[in-house]
Coordinates of C-alpha atoms and ligand atoms in Angstrom, one line a residue:
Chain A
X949 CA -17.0 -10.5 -29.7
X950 CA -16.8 -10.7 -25.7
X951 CA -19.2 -12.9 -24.2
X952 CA -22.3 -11.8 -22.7
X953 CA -22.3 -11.0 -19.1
X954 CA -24.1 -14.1 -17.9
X955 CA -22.3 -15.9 -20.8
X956 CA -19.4 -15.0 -19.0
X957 CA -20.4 -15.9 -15.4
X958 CA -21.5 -19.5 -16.5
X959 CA -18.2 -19.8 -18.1
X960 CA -16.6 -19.0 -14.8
X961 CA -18.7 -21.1 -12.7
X962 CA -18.1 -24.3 -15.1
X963 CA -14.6 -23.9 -14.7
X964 CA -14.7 -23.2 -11.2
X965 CA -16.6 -26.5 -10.7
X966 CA -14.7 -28.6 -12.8
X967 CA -10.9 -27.8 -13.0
X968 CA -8.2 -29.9 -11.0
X969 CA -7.4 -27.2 -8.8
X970 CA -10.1 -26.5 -6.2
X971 CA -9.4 -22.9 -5.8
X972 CA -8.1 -20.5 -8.7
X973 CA -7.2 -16.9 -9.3
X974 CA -8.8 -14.3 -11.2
X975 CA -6.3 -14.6 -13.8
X976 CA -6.9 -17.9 -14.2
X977 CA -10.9 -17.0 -15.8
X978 CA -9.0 -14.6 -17.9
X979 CA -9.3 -17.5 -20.6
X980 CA -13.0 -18.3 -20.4
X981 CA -13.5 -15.4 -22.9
X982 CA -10.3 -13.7 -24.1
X983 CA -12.3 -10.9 -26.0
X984 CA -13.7 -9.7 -22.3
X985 CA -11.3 -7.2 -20.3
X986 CA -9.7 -8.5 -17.1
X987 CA -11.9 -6.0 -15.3
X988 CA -15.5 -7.4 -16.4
X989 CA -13.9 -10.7 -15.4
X990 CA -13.5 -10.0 -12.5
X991 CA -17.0 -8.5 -11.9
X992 CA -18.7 -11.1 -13.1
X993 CA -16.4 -13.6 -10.5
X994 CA -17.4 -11.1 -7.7
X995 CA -21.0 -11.0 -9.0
X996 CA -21.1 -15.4 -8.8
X997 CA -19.7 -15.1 -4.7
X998 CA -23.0 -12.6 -4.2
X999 CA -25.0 -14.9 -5.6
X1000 CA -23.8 -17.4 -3.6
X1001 CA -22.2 -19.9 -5.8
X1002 CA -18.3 -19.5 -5.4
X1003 CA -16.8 -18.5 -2.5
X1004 CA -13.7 -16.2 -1.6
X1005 CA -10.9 -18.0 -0.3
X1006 CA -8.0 -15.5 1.4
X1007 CA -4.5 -15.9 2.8
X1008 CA -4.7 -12.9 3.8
X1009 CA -2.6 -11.7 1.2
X1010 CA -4.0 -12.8 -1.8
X1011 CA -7.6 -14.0 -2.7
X1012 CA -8.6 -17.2 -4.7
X1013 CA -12.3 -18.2 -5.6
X1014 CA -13.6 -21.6 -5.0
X1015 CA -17.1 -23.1 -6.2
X1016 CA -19.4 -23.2 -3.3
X1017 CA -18.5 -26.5 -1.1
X1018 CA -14.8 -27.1 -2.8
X1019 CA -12.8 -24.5 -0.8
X1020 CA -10.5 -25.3 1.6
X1021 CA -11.5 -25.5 5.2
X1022 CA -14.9 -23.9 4.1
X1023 CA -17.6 -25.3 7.0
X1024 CA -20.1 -27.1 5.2
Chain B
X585 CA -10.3 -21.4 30.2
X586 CA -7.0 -22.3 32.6
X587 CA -3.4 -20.3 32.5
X588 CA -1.1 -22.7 30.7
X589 CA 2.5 -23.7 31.9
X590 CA 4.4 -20.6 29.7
X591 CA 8.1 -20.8 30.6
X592 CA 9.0 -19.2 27.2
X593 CA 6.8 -16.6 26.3
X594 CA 7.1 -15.2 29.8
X595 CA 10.8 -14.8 29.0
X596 CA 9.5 -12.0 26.9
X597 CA 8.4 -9.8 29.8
X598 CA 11.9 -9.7 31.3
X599 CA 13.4 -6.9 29.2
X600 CA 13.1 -2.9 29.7
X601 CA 10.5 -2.8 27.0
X602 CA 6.7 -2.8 27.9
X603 CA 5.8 -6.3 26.8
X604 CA 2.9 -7.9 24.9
X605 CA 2.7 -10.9 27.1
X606 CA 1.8 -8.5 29.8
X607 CA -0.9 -7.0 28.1
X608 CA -2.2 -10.0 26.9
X609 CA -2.3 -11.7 30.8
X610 CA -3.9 -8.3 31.2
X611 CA -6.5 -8.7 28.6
X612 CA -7.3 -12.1 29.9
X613 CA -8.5 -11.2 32.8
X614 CA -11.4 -9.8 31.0
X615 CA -11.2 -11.9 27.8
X616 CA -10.2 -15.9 29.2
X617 CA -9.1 -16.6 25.5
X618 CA -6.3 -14.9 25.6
X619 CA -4.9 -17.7 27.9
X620 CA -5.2 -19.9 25.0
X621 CA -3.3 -17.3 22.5
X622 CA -0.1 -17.2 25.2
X623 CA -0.4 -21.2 25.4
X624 CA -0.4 -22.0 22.0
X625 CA 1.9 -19.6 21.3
X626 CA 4.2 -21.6 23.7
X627 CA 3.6 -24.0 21.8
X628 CA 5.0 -23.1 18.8
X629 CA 7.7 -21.9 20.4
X630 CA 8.9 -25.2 21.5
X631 CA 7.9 -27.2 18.4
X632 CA 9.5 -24.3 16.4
X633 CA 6.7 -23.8 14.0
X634 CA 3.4 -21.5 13.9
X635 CA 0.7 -23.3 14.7
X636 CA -1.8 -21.1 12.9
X637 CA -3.3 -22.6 9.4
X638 CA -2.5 -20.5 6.2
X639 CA -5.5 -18.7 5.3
X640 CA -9.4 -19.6 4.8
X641 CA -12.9 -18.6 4.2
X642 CA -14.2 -15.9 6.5
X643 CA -15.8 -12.5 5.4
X644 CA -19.1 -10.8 5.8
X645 CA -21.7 -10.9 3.4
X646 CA -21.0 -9.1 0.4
X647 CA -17.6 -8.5 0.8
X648 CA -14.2 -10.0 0.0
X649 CA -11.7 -8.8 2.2
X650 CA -11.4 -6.8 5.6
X651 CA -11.6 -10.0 7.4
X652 CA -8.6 -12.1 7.8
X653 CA -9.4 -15.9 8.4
X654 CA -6.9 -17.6 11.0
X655 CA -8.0 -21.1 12.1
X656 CA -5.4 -23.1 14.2
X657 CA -4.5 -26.5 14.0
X658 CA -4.3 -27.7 17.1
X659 CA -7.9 -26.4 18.0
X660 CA -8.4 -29.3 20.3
X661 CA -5.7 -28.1 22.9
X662 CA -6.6 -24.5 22.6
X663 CA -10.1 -24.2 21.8
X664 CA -10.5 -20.7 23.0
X665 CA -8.6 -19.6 20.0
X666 CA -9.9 -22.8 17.4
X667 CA -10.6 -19.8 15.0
X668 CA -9.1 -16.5 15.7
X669 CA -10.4 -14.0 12.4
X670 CA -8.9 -10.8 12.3
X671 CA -10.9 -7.7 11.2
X672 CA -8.9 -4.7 9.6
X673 CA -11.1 -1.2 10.0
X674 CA -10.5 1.9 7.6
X675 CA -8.6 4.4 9.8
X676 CA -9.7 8.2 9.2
X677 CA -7.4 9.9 6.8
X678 CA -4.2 10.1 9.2
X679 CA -5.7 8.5 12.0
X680 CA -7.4 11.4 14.0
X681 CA -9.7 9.9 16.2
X682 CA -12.4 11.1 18.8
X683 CA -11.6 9.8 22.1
X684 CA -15.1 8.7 22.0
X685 CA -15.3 6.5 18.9
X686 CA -12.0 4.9 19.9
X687 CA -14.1 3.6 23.4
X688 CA -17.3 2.8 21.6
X689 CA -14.4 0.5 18.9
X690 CA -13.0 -1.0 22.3
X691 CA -16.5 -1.7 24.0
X692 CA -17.3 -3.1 20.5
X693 CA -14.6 -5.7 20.0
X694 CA -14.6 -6.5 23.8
X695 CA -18.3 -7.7 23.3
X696 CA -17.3 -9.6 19.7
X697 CA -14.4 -10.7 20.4
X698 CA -10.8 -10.7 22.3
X699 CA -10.4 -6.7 23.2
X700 CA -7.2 -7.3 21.5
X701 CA -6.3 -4.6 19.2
X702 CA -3.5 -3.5 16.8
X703 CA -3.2 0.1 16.5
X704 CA -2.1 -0.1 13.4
X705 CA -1.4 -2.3 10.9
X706 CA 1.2 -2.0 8.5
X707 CA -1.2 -0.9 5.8
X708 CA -2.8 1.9 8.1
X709 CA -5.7 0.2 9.1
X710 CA -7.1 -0.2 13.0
X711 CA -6.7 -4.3 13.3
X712 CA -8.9 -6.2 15.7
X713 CA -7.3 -9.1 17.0
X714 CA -9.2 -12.5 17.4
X715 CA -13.0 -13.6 17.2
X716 CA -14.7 -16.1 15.9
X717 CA -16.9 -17.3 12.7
X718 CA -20.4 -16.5 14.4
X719 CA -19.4 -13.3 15.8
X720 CA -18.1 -11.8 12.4
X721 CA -22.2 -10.9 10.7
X722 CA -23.1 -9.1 14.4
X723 CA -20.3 -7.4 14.2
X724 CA -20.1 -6.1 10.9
X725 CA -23.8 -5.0 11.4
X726 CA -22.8 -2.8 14.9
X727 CA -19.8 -1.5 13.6
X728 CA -21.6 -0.1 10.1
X729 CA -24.9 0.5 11.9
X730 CA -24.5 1.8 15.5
X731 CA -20.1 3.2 14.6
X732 CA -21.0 4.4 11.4
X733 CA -17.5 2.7 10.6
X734 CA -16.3 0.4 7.4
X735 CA -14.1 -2.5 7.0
X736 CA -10.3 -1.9 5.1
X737 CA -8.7 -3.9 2.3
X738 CA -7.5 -7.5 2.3
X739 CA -6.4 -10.0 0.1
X740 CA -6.0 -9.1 -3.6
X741 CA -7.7 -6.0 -2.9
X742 CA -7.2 -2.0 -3.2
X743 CA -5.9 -1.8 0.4
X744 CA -6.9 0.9 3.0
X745 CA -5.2 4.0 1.4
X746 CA -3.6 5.9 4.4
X747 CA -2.1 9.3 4.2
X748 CA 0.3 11.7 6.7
X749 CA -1.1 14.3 8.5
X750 CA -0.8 16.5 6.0
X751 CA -2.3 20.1 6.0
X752 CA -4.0 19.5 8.8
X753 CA -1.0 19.5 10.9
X754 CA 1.9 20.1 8.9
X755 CA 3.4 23.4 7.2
X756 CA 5.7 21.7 4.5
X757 CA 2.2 19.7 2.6
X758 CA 2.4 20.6 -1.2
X759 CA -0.8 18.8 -1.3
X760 CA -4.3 17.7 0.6
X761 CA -3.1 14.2 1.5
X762 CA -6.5 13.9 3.7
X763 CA -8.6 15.1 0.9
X764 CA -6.8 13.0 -1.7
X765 CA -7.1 9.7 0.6
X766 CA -10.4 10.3 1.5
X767 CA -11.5 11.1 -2.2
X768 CA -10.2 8.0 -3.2
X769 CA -11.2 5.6 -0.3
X770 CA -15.0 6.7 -1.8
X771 CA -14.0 6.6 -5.3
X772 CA -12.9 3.3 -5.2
X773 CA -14.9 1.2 -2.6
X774 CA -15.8 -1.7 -4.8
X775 CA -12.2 -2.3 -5.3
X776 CA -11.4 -2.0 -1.1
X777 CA -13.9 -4.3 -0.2
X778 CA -13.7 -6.7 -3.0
X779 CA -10.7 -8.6 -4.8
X780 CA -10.0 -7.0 -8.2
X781 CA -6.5 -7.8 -9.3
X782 CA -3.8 -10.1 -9.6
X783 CA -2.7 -9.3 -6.0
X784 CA -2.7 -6.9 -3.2
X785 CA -2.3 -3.2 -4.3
X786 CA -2.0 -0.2 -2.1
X787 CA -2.1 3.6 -2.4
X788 CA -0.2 6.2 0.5
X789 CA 0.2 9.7 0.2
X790 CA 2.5 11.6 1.8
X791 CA 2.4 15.9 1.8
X792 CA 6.0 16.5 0.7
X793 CA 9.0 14.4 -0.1
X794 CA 9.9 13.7 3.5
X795 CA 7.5 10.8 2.8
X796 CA 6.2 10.5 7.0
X797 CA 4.2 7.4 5.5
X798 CA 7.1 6.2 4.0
X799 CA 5.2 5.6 0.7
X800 CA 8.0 5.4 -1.6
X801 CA 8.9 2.2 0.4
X802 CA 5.8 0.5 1.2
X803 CA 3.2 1.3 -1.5
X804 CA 2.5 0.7 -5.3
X805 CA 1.2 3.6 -5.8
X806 CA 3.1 6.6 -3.9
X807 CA 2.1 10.1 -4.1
X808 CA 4.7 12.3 -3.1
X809 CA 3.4 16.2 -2.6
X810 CA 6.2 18.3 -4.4
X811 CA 6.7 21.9 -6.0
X812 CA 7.9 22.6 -9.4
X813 CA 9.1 26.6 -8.9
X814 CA 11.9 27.9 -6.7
X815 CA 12.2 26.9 -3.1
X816 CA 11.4 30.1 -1.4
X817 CA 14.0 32.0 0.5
X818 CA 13.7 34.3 2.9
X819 CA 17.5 36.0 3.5
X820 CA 17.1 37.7 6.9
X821 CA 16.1 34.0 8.4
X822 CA 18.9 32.6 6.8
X823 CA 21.1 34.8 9.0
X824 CA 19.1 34.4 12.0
X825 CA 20.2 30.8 11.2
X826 CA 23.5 31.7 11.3
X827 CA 24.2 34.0 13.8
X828 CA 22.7 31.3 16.1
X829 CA 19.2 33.6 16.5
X830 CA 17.1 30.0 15.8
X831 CA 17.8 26.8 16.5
X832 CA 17.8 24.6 13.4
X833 CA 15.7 21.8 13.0
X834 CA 13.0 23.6 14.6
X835 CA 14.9 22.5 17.8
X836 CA 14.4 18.7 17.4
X837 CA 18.0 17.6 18.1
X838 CA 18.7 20.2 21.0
X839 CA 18.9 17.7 23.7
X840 CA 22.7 17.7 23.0
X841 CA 25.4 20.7 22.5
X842 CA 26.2 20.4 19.0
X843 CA 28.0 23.5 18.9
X844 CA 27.4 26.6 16.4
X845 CA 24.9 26.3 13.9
X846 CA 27.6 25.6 10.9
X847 CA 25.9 26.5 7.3
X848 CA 28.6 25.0 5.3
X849 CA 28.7 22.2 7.0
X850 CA 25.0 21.1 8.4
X851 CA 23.3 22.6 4.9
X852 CA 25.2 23.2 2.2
X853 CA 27.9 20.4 1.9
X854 CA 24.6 18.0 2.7
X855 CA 23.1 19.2 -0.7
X856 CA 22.9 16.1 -2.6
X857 CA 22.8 17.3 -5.2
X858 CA 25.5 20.6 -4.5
X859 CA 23.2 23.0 -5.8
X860 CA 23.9 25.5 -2.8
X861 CA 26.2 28.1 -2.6
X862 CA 26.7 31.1 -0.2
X863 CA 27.4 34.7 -1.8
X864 CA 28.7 36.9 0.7
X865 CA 25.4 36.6 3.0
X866 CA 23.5 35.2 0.3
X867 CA 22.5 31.8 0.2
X868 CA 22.1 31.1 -3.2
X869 CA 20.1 27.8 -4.6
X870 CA 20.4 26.7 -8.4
X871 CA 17.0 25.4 -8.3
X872 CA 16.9 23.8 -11.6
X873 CA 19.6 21.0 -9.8
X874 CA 17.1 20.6 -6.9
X875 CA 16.4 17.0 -6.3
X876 CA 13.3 18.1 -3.8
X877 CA 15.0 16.3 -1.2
X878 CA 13.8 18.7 2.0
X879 CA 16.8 18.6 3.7
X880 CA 17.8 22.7 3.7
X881 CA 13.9 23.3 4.4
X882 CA 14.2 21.1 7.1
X883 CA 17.3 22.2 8.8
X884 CA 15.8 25.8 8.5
X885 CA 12.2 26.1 8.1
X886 CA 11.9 29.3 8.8
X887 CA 14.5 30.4 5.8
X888 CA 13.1 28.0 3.4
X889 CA 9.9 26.9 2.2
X890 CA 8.4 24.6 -0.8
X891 CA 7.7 26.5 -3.9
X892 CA 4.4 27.9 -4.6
X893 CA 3.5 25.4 -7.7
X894 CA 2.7 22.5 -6.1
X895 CA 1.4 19.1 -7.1
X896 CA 2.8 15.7 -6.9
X897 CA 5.4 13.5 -7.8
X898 CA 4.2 9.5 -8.8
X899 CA 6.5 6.9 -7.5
X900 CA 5.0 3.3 -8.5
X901 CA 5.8 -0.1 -7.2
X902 CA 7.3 -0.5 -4.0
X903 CA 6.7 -3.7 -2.0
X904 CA 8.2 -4.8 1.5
X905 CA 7.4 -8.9 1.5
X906 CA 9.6 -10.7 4.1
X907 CA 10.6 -13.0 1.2
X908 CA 12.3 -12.3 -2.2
X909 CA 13.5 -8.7 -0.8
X910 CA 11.7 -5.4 -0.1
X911 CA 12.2 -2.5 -3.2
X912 CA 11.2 0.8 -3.4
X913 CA 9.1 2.5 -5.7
X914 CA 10.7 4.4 -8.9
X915 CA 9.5 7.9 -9.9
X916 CA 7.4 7.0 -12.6
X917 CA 5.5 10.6 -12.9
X918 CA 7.6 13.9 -12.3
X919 CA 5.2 16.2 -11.6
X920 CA 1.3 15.9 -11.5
X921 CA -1.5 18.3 -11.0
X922 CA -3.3 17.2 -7.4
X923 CA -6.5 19.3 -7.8
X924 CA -9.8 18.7 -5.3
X925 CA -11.7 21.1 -7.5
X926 CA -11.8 18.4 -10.4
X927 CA -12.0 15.7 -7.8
X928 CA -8.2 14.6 -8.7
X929 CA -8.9 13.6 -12.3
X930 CA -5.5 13.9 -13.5
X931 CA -4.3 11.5 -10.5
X932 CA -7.4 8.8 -11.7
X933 CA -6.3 8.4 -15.0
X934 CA -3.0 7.4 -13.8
X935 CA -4.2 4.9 -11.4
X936 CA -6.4 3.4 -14.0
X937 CA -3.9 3.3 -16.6
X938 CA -1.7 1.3 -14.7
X939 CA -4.3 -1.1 -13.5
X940 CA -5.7 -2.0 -17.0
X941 CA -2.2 -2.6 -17.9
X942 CA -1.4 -4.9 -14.9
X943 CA -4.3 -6.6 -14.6
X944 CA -3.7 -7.7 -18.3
X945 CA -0.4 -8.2 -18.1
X946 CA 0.5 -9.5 -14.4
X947 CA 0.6 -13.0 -13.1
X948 CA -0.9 -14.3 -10.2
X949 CA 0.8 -12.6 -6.9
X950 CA 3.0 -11.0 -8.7
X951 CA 3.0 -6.8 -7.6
X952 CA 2.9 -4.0 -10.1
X953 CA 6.7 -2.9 -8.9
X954 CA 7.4 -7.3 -10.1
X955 CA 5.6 -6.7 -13.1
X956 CA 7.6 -3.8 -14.2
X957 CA 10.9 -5.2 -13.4
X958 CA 10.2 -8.0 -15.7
X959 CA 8.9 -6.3 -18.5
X960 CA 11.5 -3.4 -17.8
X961 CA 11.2 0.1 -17.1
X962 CA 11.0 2.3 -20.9
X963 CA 8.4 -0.6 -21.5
X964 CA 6.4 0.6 -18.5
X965 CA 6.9 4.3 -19.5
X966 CA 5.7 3.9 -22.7
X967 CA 2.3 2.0 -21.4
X968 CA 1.8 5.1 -19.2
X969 CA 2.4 7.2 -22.0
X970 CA 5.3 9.5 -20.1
X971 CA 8.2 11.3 -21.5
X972 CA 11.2 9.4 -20.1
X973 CA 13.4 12.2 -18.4
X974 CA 17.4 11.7 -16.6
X975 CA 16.0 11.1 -13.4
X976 CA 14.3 8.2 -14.9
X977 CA 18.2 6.2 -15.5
X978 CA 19.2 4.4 -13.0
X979 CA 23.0 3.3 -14.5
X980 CA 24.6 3.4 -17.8
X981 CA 23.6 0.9 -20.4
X982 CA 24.7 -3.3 -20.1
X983 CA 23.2 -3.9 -22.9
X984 CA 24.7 -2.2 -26.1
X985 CA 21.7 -3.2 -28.0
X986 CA 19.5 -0.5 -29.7
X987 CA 15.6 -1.6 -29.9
X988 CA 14.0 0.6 -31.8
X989 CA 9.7 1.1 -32.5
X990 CA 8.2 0.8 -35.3
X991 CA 7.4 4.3 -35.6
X992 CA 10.9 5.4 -35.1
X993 CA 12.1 4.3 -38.2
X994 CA 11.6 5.5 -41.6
X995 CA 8.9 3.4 -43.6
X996 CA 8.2 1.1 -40.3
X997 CA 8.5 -2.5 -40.4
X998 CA 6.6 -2.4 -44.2
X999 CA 9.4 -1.0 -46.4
X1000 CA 10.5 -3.5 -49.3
X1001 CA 13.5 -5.8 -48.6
X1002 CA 13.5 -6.4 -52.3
X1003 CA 14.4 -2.2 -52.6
X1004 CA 17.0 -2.5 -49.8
X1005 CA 18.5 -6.1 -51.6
X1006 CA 18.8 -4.0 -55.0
X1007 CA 20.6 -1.0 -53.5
X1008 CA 22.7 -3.1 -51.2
X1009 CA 23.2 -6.3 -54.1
X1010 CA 27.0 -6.9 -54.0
Ligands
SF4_1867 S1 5.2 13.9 4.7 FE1 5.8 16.0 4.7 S2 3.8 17.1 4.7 FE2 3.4 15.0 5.4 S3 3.6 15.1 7.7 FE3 5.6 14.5 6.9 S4 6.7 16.4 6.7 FE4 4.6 17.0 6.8
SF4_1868 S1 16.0 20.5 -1.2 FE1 17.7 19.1 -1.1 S2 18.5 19.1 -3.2 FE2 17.1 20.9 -3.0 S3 18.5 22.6 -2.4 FE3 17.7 21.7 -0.5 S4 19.3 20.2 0.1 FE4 19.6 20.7 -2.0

């Protein structure tokens, strides 16, 4: 069964926090909870930078999310 | 901020064309930052390398994307251009624009930020060019509170969807390309102004196959208006065509003697697909060999017109990346009802089918048009559920495999080996 939403958003936020690589994809919380679609995912990654605790990080092209304080260049 | 030494960029204001050095010395007359953008710039042109950063965190609260972050790294010798954020603006639905709104957008930016602007982007939208971090929030509150005016798409977003001119303008539209964009740009705001799949995905819409937006080359989802009955004919124009009564192409290549107006030779032997003939008098089109590729209608638009059943064709996953080459979009969906009165249902369920598929299934930066090319084409068409038709082949077979689904053979994968052993036993 998929996680519940907030389930789902601390899942996000742990790995956000604590994986090698400072900024990730939104593919890359895909595996937090394999039973939730790619689109509630997403929401609930969008619903964590509203709330203040990851931030967008954007070439431009493409968008990554950091947790708050680990992105790249971000002015503390 | 002081002129810097520019040897090489002013270079650029010695040919016949108008020159954006010039406007930029222009512009700094008003905005002294722009000095810094034509220094730097020389800059990089000596050292041979940009000096701009790759990417950052910029945006406005509550959105992710519309805002471009551009931070330099030399911000020491240039600080007038230390950070230099682009902001992308959703254009109207084929960019008609009040003369007024388009001064109140220039007094704007002039009081946030360079006065720079970049009408338009590649995607469609109106680009401002160059402010910085504090100015972004003010701005974003005039521009939505005092304009009445909304940021585009960035990043891994749904980007600005941008349309030709369509009905308004233009008498060959199968379709309402400003309804359609417009409809859409509402429908789908969460996914404009926040990132919501793998990478950047964008929508164009152009009224008949002549493609003005050139959709079928730039976007991953192109909606092409087309007509499914007989191109309509009308004879006595065809031979005011030909006894040299109009001039064809509406007159748009008359600025040269071309000679007579040549039937055979300007329409007919152009057909692609040689699906014209002349009877006597007659012209005569075998309309089930039409490829819908506009050129008869457009050499003689008073003789020919679109069809009456109109709709749309879906081409999906074009891409035009400086690196790892540019591709067009493939027709994906023949014909599709485009109908405002249903608020283009049929046309949702087709974007939405293909982004629960991609998002599932597509890696990180990878475009839909990518995705499909790895996975192959029949795979794609099965996922979207369409009937694969000729014009879907591209060249013969290379592969003299046969794959066939589970549900195309008898029994499916279940039937018993041990049955098959015992009739086939040597
Ligand atoms: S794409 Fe077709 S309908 Fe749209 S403006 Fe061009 S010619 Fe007209
Ligand atoms: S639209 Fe193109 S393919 Fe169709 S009849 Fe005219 S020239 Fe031929």
């Amino acid at each position: 069964m998929a996680l519940s939403k907030e389930e789902l958003k601390a899942a996000i936020l742990e790995k956000a926090t604590n994986a090698p690589k400072p900024q990730l994809y939104v593919k890359d919380f895909y595996a937090c909870d394999p039973d939730s679609k790619p689109r509630a995912v997403k929401n609930a990654a969008n619903e964590l930078v509203k709330e203040g605790k990851m931030a967008f990080w954007s070439s431009g092209s493409t968008t990554m999310y950091a947790a708050k304080g680990r992105a790249k260049d971000e002015e503390k | 901020m002081p002129k810097h030494d520019t040897p090489m960029i002013d270079e650029l204001e010695s040919g016949p064309w108008p020159s954006f050095v010039t406007d930029l010395k222009r512009q700094a007359e008003k905005s002294p930052q722009c000095w810094d953008i034509l220094g730097k710039m020389e800059l990089s042109f000596r050292d041979r390398i940009t000096h701009w950063k790759h990417g950052g965190i910029v945006g406005v609260f509550g959105y992710g994307g519309g805002i471009v972050g551009r931070y330099s790294d030399v911000p020491e010798q240039y600080p007038g251009v230390a950070h230099f954020h682009t902001v992308r603006l959703n254009q109207p639905s084929s960019k008609f624009y009040t003369t007024e709104k388009l001064r109140q957008v220039c007094d704007l930016w002039e009081k946030r930020g360079s006065g720079m602007t970049n009408m338009h982007g590649s995607t469609g939208d109106l680009v401002l060019l160059g402010t910085t971090t504090d100015q972004l929030e003010p701005l974003f509150w005039d521009l939505t509170h005092d304009l009445n005016w909304d940021l585009g798409g960035s990043g891994s977003n749904l980007r600005t969807p941008s349309c030709c001119l369509g009905k308004a303008r233009c008498e060959y539209s199968c379709i309402d390309t400003q309804a359609l964009c417009h409809h859409l740009t509402m429908h789908y705001q969460d996914e404009i102004h926040r990132p919501a799949f793998p990478y950047k995905f964008k929508f164009k819409f152009s009224g008949c196959p002549n493609d003005c937006v050139a959709a079928i080359a730039r976007s991953d989802f192109a909606v092409l208006g087309t007509w499914k009955d007989d191109i309509r004919i009308d004879q006595s124009a065809v031979k005011g065509y030909v006894n040299g009564d109009f001039a064809s192409n509406a007159g748009a290549h008359a600025g040269r003697d071309w000679g007579k107006f040549d039937i055979e030779k300007e329409v007919i032997d152009l057909c692609p697909t040689h699906c014209m003939r002349m009877k006597g008098e007659e012209l005569q089109i075998d309309n089930s060999n039409c490829t819908r590729c506009m050129h008869c209608i457009n050499v003689m638009p008073r003789a020919l017109r679109p069809g009456l059943e109109q709709g749309a064709t879906i081409c999906v996953g074009a891409k035009a990346p400086i690196l790892d080459g540019a591709q067009f979009a493939t027709m994906t969906i023949p014909f599709l009802k485009v109908d405002p009165e249903n608020d283009f249902e049929e046309v949702i369920e087709v974007i939405e089918k293909i982004w629960d598929w991609w998002m599932e299934v597509g890696k990180n930066r990878e475009r839909v048009g990518e995705t499909i090319m790895r996975v192959g084409l029949p795979t794609f068409l099965k996922v979207m559920e369409v009937d694969i038709v000729p014009q879907h082949v591209k060249e013969p077979r290379s592969n003299p495999y046969v794959f066939w689904g589970e549900d195309e053979v008898e029994g499916g994968w279940d039937r018993s080996v041990v049955e098959f052993r015992k009739r086939h036993a040597q």
